[in-house]
Coordinates of C-alpha atoms in Angstrom, one line a residue:
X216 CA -34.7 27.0 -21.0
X217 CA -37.0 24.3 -19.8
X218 CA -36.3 20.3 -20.1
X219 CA -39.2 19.1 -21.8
X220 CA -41.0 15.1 -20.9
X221 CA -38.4 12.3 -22.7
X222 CA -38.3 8.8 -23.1
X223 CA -35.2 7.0 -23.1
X224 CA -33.2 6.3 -26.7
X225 CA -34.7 3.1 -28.1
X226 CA -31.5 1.4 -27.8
X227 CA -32.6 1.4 -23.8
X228 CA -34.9 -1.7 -24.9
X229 CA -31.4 -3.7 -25.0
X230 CA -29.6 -2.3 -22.3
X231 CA -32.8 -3.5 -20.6
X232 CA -33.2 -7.0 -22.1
X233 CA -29.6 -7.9 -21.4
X234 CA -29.8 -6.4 -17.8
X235 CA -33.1 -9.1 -17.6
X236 CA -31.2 -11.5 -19.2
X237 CA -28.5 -10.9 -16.6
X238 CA -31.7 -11.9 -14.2
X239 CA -32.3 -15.4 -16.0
X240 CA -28.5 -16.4 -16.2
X241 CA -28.9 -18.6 -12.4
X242 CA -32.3 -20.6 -13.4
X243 CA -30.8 -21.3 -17.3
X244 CA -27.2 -22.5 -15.8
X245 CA -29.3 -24.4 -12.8
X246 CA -31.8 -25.9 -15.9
X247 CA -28.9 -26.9 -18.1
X248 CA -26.4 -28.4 -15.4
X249 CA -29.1 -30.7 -13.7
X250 CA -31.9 -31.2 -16.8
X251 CA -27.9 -32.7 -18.7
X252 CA -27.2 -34.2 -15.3
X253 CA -30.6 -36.2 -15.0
X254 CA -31.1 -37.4 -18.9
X255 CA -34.0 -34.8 -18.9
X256 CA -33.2 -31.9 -20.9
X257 CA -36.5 -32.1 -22.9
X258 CA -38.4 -30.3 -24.8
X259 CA -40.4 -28.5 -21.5
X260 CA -36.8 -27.3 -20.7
X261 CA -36.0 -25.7 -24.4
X262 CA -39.6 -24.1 -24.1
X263 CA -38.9 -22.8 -20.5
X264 CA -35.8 -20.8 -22.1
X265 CA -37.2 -19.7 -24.9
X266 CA -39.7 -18.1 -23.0
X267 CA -37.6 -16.0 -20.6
X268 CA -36.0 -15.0 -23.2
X269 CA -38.8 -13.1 -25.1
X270 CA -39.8 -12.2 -21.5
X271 CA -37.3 -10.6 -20.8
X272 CA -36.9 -8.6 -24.4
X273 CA -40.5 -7.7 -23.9
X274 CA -40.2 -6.2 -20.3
X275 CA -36.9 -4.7 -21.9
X276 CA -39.2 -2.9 -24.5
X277 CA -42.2 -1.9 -21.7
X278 CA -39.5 -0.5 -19.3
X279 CA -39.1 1.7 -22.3
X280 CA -42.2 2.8 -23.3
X281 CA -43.3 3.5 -20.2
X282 CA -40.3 5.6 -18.5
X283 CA -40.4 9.2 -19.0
X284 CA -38.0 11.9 -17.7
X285 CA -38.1 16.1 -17.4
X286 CA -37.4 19.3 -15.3
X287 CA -40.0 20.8 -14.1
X288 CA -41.0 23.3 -11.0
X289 CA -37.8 23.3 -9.7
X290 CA -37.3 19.4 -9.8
X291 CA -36.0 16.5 -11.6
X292 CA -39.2 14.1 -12.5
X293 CA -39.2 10.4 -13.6
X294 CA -42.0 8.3 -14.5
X295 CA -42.0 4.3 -14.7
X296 CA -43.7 1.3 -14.1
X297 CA -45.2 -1.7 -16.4
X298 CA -48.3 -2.2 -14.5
X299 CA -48.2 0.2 -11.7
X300 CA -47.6 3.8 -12.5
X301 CA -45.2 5.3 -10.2
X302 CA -44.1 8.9 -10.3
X303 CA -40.5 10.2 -8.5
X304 CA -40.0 14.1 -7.6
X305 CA -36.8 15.3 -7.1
X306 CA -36.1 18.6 -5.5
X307 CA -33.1 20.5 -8.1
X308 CA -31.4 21.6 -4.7
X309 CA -30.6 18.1 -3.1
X310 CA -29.3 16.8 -6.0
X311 CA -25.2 16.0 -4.8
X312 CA -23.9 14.0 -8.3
X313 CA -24.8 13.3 -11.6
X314 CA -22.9 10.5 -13.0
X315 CA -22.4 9.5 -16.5
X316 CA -21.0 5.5 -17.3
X317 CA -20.9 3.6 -20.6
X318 CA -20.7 -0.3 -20.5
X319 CA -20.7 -2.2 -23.9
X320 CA -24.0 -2.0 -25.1
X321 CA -24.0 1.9 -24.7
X322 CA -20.6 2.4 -26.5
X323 CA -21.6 0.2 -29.4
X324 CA -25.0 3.0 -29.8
X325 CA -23.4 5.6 -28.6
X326 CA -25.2 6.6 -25.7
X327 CA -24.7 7.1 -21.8
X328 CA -26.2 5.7 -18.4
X329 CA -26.9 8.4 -16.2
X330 CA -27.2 8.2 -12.5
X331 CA -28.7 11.2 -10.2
X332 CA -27.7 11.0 -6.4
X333 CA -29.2 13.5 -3.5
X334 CA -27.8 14.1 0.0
X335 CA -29.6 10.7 1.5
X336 CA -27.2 8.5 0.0
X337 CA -27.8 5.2 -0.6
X338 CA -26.3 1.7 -2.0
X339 CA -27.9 2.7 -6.0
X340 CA -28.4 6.2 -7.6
X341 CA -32.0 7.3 -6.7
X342 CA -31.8 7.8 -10.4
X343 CA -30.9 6.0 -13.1
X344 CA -31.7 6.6 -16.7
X345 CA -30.1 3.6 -18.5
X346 CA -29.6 5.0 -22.0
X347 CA -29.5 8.5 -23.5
X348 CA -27.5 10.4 -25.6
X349 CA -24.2 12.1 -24.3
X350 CA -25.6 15.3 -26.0
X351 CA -28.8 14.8 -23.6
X352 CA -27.1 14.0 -20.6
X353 CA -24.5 17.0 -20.9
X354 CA -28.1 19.2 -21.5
X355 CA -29.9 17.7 -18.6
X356 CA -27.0 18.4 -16.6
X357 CA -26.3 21.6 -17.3
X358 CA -29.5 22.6 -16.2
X359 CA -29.7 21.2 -13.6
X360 CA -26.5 22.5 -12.5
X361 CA -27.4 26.0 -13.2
X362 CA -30.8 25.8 -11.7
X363 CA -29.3 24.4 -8.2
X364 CA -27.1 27.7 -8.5
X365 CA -29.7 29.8 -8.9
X366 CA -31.3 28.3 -5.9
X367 CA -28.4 28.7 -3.5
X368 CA -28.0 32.3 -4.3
X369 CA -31.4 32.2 -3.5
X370 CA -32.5 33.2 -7.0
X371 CA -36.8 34.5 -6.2
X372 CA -37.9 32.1 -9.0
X373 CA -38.0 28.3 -9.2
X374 CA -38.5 27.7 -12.3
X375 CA -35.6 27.6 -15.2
X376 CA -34.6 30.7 -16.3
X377 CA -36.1 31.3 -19.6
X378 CA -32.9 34.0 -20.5
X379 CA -30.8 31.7 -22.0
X380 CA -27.4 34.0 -22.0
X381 CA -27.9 34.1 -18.2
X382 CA -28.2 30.5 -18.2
X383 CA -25.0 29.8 -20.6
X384 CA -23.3 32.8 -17.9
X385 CA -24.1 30.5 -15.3
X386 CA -23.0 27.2 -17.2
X387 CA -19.7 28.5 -18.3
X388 CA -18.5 28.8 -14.7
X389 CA -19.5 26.0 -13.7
X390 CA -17.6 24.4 -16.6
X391 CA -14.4 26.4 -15.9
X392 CA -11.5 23.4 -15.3
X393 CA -8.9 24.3 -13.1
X394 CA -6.9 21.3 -12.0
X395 CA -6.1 18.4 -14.0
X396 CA -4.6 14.8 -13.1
X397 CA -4.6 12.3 -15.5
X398 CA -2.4 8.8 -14.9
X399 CA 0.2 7.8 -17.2
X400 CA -0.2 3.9 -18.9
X401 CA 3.3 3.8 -16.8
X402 CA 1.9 4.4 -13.4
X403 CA -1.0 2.6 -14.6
X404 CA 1.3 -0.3 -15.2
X405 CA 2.5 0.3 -11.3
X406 CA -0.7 0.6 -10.1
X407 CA -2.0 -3.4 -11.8
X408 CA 1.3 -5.1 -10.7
X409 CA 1.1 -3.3 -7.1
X410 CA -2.5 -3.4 -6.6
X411 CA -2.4 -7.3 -4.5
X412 CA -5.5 -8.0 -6.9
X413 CA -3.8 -11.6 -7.0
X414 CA -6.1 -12.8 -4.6
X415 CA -9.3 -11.9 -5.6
X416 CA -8.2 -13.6 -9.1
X417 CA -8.1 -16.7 -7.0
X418 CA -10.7 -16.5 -5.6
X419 CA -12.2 -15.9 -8.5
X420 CA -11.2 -19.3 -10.6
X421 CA -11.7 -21.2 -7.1
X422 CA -15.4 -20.4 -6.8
X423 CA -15.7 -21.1 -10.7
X424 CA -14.7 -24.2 -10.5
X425 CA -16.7 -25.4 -7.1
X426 CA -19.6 -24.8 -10.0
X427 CA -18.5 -27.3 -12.6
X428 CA -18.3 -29.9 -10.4
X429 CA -20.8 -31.7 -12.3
X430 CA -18.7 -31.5 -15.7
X431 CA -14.9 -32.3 -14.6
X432 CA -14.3 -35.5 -12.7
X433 CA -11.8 -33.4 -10.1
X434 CA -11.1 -36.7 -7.8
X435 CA -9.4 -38.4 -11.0
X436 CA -7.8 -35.3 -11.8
X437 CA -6.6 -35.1 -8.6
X438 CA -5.6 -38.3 -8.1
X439 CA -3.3 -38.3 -11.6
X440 CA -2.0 -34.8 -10.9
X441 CA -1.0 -36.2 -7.0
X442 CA 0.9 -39.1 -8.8
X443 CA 2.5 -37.1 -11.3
X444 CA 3.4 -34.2 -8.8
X445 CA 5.0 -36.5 -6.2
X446 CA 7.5 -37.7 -8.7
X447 CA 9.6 -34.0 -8.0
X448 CA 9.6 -31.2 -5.8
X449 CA 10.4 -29.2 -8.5
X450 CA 7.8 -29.4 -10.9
X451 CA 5.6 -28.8 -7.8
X452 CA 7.5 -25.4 -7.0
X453 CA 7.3 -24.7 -11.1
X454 CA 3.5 -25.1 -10.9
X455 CA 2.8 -23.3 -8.1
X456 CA 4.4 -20.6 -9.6
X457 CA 3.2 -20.8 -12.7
X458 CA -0.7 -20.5 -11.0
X459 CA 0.6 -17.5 -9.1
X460 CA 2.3 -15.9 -12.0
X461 CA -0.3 -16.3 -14.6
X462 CA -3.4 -15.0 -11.9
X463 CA -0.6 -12.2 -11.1
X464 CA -0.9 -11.5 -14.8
X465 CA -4.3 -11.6 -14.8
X466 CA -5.0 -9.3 -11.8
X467 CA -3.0 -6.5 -13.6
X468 CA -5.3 -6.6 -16.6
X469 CA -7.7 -6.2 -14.8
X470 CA -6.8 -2.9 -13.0
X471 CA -5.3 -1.3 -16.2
X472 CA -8.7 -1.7 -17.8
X473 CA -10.3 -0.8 -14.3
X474 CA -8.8 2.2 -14.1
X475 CA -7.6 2.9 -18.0
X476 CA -8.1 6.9 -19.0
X477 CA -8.0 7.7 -15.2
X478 CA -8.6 11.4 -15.0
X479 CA -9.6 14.0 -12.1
X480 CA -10.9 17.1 -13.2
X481 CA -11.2 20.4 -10.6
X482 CA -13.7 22.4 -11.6
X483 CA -15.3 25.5 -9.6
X484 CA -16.7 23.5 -6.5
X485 CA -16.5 20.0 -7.6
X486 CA -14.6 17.3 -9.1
X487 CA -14.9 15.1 -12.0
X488 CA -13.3 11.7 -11.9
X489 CA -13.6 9.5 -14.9
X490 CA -12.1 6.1 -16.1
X491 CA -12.8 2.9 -17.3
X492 CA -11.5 1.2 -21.1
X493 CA -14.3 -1.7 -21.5
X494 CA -16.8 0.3 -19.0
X495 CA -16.4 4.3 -19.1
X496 CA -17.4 5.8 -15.9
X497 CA -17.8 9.9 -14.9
X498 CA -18.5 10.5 -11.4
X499 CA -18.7 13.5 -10.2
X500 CA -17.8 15.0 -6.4
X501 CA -18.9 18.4 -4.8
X502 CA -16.5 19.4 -2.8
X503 CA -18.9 19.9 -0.1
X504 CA -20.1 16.5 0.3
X505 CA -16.1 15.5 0.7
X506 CA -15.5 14.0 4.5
X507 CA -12.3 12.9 4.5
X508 CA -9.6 12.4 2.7
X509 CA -7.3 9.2 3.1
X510 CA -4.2 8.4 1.8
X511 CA -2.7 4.5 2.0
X512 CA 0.4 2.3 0.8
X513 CA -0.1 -0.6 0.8
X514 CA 2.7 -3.5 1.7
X515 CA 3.9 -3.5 -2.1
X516 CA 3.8 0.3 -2.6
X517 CA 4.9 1.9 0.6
X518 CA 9.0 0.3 -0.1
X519 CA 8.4 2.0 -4.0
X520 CA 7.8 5.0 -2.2
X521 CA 4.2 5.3 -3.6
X522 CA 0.5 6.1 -2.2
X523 CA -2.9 6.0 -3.5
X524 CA -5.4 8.9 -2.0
X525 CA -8.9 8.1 -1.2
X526 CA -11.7 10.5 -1.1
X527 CA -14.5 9.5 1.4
X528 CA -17.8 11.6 0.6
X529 CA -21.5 11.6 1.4
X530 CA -24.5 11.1 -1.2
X531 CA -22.6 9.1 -3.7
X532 CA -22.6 5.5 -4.0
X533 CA -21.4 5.2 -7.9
X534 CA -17.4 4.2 -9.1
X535 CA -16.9 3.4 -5.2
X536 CA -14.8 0.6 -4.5
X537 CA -15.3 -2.6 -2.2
X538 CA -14.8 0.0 1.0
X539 CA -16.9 2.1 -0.1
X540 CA -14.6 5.0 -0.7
X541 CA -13.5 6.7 -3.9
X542 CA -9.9 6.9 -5.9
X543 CA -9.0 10.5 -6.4
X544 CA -5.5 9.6 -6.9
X545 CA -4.5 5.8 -8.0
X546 CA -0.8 6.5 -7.8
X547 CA 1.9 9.4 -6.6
X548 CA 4.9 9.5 -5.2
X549 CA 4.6 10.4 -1.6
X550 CA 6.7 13.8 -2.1
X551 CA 4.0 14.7 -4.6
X552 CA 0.6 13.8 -2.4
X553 CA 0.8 17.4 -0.5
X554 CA 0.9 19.3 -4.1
X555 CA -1.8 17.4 -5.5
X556 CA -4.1 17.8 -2.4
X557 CA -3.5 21.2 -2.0
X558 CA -4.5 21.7 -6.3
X559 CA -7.8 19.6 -6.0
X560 CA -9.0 19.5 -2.3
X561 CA -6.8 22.4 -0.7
X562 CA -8.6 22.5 2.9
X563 CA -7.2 19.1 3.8
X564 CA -3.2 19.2 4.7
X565 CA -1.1 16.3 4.7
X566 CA 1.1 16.4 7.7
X567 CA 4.5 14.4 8.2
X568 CA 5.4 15.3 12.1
X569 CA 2.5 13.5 13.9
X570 CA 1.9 12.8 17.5
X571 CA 3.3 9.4 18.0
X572 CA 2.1 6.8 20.3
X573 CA 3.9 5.8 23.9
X574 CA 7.0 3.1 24.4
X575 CA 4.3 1.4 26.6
X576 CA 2.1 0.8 23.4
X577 CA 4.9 -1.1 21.2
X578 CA 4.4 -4.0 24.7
X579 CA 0.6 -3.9 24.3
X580 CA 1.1 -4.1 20.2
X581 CA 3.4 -7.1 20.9
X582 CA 1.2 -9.0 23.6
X583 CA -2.2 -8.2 20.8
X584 CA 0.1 -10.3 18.0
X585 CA 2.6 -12.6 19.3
X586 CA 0.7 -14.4 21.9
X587 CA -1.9 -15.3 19.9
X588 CA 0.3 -16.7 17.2
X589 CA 2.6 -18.5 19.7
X590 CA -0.7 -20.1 20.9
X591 CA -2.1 -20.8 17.1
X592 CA 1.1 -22.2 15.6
X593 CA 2.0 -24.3 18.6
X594 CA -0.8 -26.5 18.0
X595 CA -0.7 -26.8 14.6
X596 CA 3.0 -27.8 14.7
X597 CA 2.2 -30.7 17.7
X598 CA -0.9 -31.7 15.7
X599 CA -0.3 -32.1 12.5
X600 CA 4.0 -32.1 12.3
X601 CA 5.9 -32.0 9.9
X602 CA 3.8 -29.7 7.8
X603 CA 2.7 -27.9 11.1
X604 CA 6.2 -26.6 11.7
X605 CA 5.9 -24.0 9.4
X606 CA 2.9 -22.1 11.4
X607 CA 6.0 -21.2 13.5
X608 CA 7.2 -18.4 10.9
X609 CA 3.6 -16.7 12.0
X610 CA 5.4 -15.8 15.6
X611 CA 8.1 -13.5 13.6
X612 CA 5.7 -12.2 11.3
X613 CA 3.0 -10.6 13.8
X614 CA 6.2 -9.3 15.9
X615 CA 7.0 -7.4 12.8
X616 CA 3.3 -6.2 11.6
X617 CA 3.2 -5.5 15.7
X618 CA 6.3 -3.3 15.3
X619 CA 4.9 -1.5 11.9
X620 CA 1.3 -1.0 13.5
X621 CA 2.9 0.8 16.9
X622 CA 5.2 3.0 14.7
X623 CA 2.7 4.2 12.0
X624 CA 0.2 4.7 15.1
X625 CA -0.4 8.7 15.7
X626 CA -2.4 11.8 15.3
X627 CA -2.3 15.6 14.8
X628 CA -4.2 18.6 15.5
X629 CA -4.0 21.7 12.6
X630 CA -6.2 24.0 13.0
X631 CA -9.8 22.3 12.2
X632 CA -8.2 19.4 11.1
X633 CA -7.9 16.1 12.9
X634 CA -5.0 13.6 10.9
X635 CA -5.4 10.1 12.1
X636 CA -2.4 7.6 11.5
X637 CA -2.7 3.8 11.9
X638 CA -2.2 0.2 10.0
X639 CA -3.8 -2.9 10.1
X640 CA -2.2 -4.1 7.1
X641 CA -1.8 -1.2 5.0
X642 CA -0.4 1.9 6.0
X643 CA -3.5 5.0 6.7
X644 CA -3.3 8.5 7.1
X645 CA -6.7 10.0 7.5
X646 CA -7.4 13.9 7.2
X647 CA -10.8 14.5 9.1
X648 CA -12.2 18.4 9.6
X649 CA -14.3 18.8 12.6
X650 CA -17.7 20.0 11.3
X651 CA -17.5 16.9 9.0
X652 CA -16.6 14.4 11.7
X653 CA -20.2 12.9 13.3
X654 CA -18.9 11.2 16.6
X655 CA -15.4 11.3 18.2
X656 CA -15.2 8.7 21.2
X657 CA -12.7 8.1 23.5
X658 CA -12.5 4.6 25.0
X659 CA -10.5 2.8 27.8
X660 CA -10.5 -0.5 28.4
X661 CA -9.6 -2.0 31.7
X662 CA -5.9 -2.6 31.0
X663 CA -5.9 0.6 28.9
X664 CA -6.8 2.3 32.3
X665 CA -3.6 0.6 33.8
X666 CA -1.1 1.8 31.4
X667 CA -2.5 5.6 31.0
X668 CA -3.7 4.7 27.2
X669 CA -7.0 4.9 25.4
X670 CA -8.9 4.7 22.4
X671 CA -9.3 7.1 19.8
X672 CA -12.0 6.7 17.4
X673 CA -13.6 9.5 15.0
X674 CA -17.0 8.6 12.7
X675 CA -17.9 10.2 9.2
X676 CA -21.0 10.1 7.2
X677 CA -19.9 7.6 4.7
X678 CA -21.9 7.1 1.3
X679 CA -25.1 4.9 2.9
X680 CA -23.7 4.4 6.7
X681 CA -20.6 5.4 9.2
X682 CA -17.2 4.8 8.2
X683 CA -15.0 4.7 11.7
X684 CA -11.0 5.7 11.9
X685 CA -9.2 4.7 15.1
X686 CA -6.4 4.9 16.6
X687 CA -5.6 2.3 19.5
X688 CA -3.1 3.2 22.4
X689 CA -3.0 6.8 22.8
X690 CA -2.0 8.6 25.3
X691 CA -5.0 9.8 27.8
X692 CA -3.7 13.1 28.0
X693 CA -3.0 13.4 24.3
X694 CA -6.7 11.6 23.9
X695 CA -8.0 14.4 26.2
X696 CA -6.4 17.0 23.6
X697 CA -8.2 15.5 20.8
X698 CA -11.6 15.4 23.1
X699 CA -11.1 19.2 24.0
X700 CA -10.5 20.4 21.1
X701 CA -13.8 18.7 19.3
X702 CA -15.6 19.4 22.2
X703 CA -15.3 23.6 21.1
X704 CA -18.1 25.2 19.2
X705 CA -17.3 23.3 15.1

């Protein structure tokens, strides 16, 4: 069953024109803007666009005529380049992922991007076929699935197997589903109202509109909007909520379509997480390329009694969000997270009784927060009063996140399993096994040293770098546990 030399489906030459034209969108906004701006928005400038554009579609159409993709000897093969030929071999066995997504343009022809990760990692899929059929892609995968089987059973042959019954054997267990979550629109609704996307949305229509500068006279604006605002309080507490409501409005439609059709499949030894409304996405996880598993509540969802579970693994860079980590679970009740874990990654154990951290920590946690506020918002009130009065609520607030970070602080020892609990601002609970963790380092500064506390710090292989869990303020002999026990053959 071999995987013959392809090319691309021909709708690749617009998937590839409009990722061009994504290319050309900064010089035809800068062109436009300051060619209106300066009277000279001339002929040259018309010409200038035109010709990107057909630039681009042509590239779009060489980039397709010129990419080729098969299976052969025991790797995955690509071919590419416009002007300079340039081949890419891909040993079968250190292939960790093959990912499947459909933005737009593919779900109006009907056809997938497909992205091919190995153990190296890396920020983009090493590679990336930008339009085939699903047909195709479930073929290409399936072989190359079965053929990476064959060579960890150590199979004699590196070439496909030409038996195609064996091959379909080989297939069907792989295929075989045994766990499935899939989110409700209800917890999805949960998930875009809890999610404290508000501020990216923000951020979002704030940077936007540092770019029209050139079209909306803001000081007049301002100046009219000042005059009219200072006429009532009220209509300035109405407005302000209004802005926060409707970007609070906006921020949950953008998770639900984020994250619409969320679905975790367990298969054999690996798991298949897929989502998207707009943009469908399938990732897919082996289990053994899983580091860690973290689950966090954030300051909205921990009162609900709700978590989201992260999954932390190697070799995959693809549906990852801004941290770099995966979403196995967007939302469950925290009575459920043990079941679920247990179904999908069962060698990683929640527990609830962890190691908690000294009285003498809650003083450090207290002196780290409240001075520095104290110190902050008493300058602000004598500089700038009245308005600078109010920096005075900081000094209850970091005595309170002080509090919440020393009582979520801990750890625990299970058998090969390390459980890490902290907060910055979110509440953590990480579930590290030794062989997976890369560094564990124990640290004391010199007031540490003082007070008979240290601090913890364990390092996983993250998808292109280190990811680093600590815990601050541990006990040293509690610190020296941790250290003995890693310090044992893994």
């Amino acid at each position: 069953m071999m995987f013959e030399r392809r090319r691309m489906h021909p709708a690749a030459t617009v998937v590839l024109f409009i990722k061009q034209l994504k290319d050309l969108i900064v010089p035809f906004i800068f062109i436009f803007i300051f060619g209106a701006a300066g009277n000279s928005f001339n002929l040259f400038s018309i010409f200038f666009m035109i010709f990107g554009l057909l630039a681009a579609l042509l590239t779009g159409v060489l980039q397709w005529l010129r990419y080729y993709y098969w299976v052969e000897n025991g790797e995955l093969r690509t071919e590419y380049g416009i002007f300079v030929r340039k081949r890419r071999f891909i040993p079968i066995e250190r292939i960790q992922s093959i990912d499947t997504s459909a933005g737009i343009i593919q779900r109006l022809f009907r056809i997938v991007k497909l992205q091919v990760e190995t153990a190296g990692g890396g920020q983009e899929a090493d590679v990336m076929i930008s339009a085939v059929t699903k047909e195709e892609a479930e073929e290409l995968r399936n072989i190359l699935l079965a053929k990476k089987k064959e060579i960890v059973e150590n199979a004699p042959s590196f070439e496909i197997d030409s038996n195609e019954k064996e091959v379909e054997e080989n297939i069907e267990v792989q295929e075989e589903i045994t766990h499935t979550y899939r989110i409700t629109w209800g917890d999805l609704l949960i998930v875009g109202t809890t999610s404290g996307g508000i501020g990216v949305v923000l951020s979002g229509v704030f940077a936007t509109a540092t770019q029209l500068e050139q079209f909306i006279p803001y000081e007049r604006v301002f100046t009219q909007f000042g005059e009219f605002l200072q006429r009532s309080v009220v209509i300035i507490s109405i407005f302000i909520f209004l802005v926060l409501f409707i970007s609070w409005i906006i921020s949950i439609g953008m998770t639900m379509i984020k994250y619409g059709n969320f679905t975790v499949v367990k298969r054999e030894d690996e798991i298949v997480i897929s989502r998207g409304i707009i943009e469908k996405r399938q990732m897919t996880i082996p289990l053994e390329r899983i580091q860690a598993i973290r689950v966090t509540q954030n300051l909205l969802r921990q009162p609900l009694g709700f978590a989201t579970v992260y999954v932390e693994s190697a070799g995959s860079s693809s549906g990852q969000e801004s941290d770099h980590s995966t979403i196995l679970f967007p939302l469950l009740k925290n009575k459920d997270v043990s079941k679920w874990l247990h179904d999908f990654v069962p060698d990683y154990k929640l527990q609830e009784d962890v190691h908690p951290l000294p009285k003498i920590a809650l003083v450090r946690y207290l002196v780290r927060h409240v001075v520095p506020a104290i110190v902050v918002s008493g300058l602000l009130a004598y500089f700038i009063p009245p308005y600078g009065y109010f920096a005075l609520l900081l000094i209850p607030i970091a005595g309170v996140l002080a509090y919440f970070r020393y009582r979520d602080g801990g750890w625990k020892l299970d058998g090969d399993l390390l459980q890490l609990s902290f907060r910055i601002i979110n509440k953590n609970k990480v579930i590290l096994k030794k062989k997976r963790i890369q560094s564990l380092e124990w640290r004391e500064s010199l007031f540490q040293r003082r007070q008979n506390v240290g601090t913890l710090e364990a390092a996983i292989k993250s998808s292109f770098t280190f990811k680093n869990f600590k815990v601050i303020d541990v006990k040293v002999k509690d610190g020296a546990n941790v250290y003995k026990w890693y310090s044992y053959k893994k």
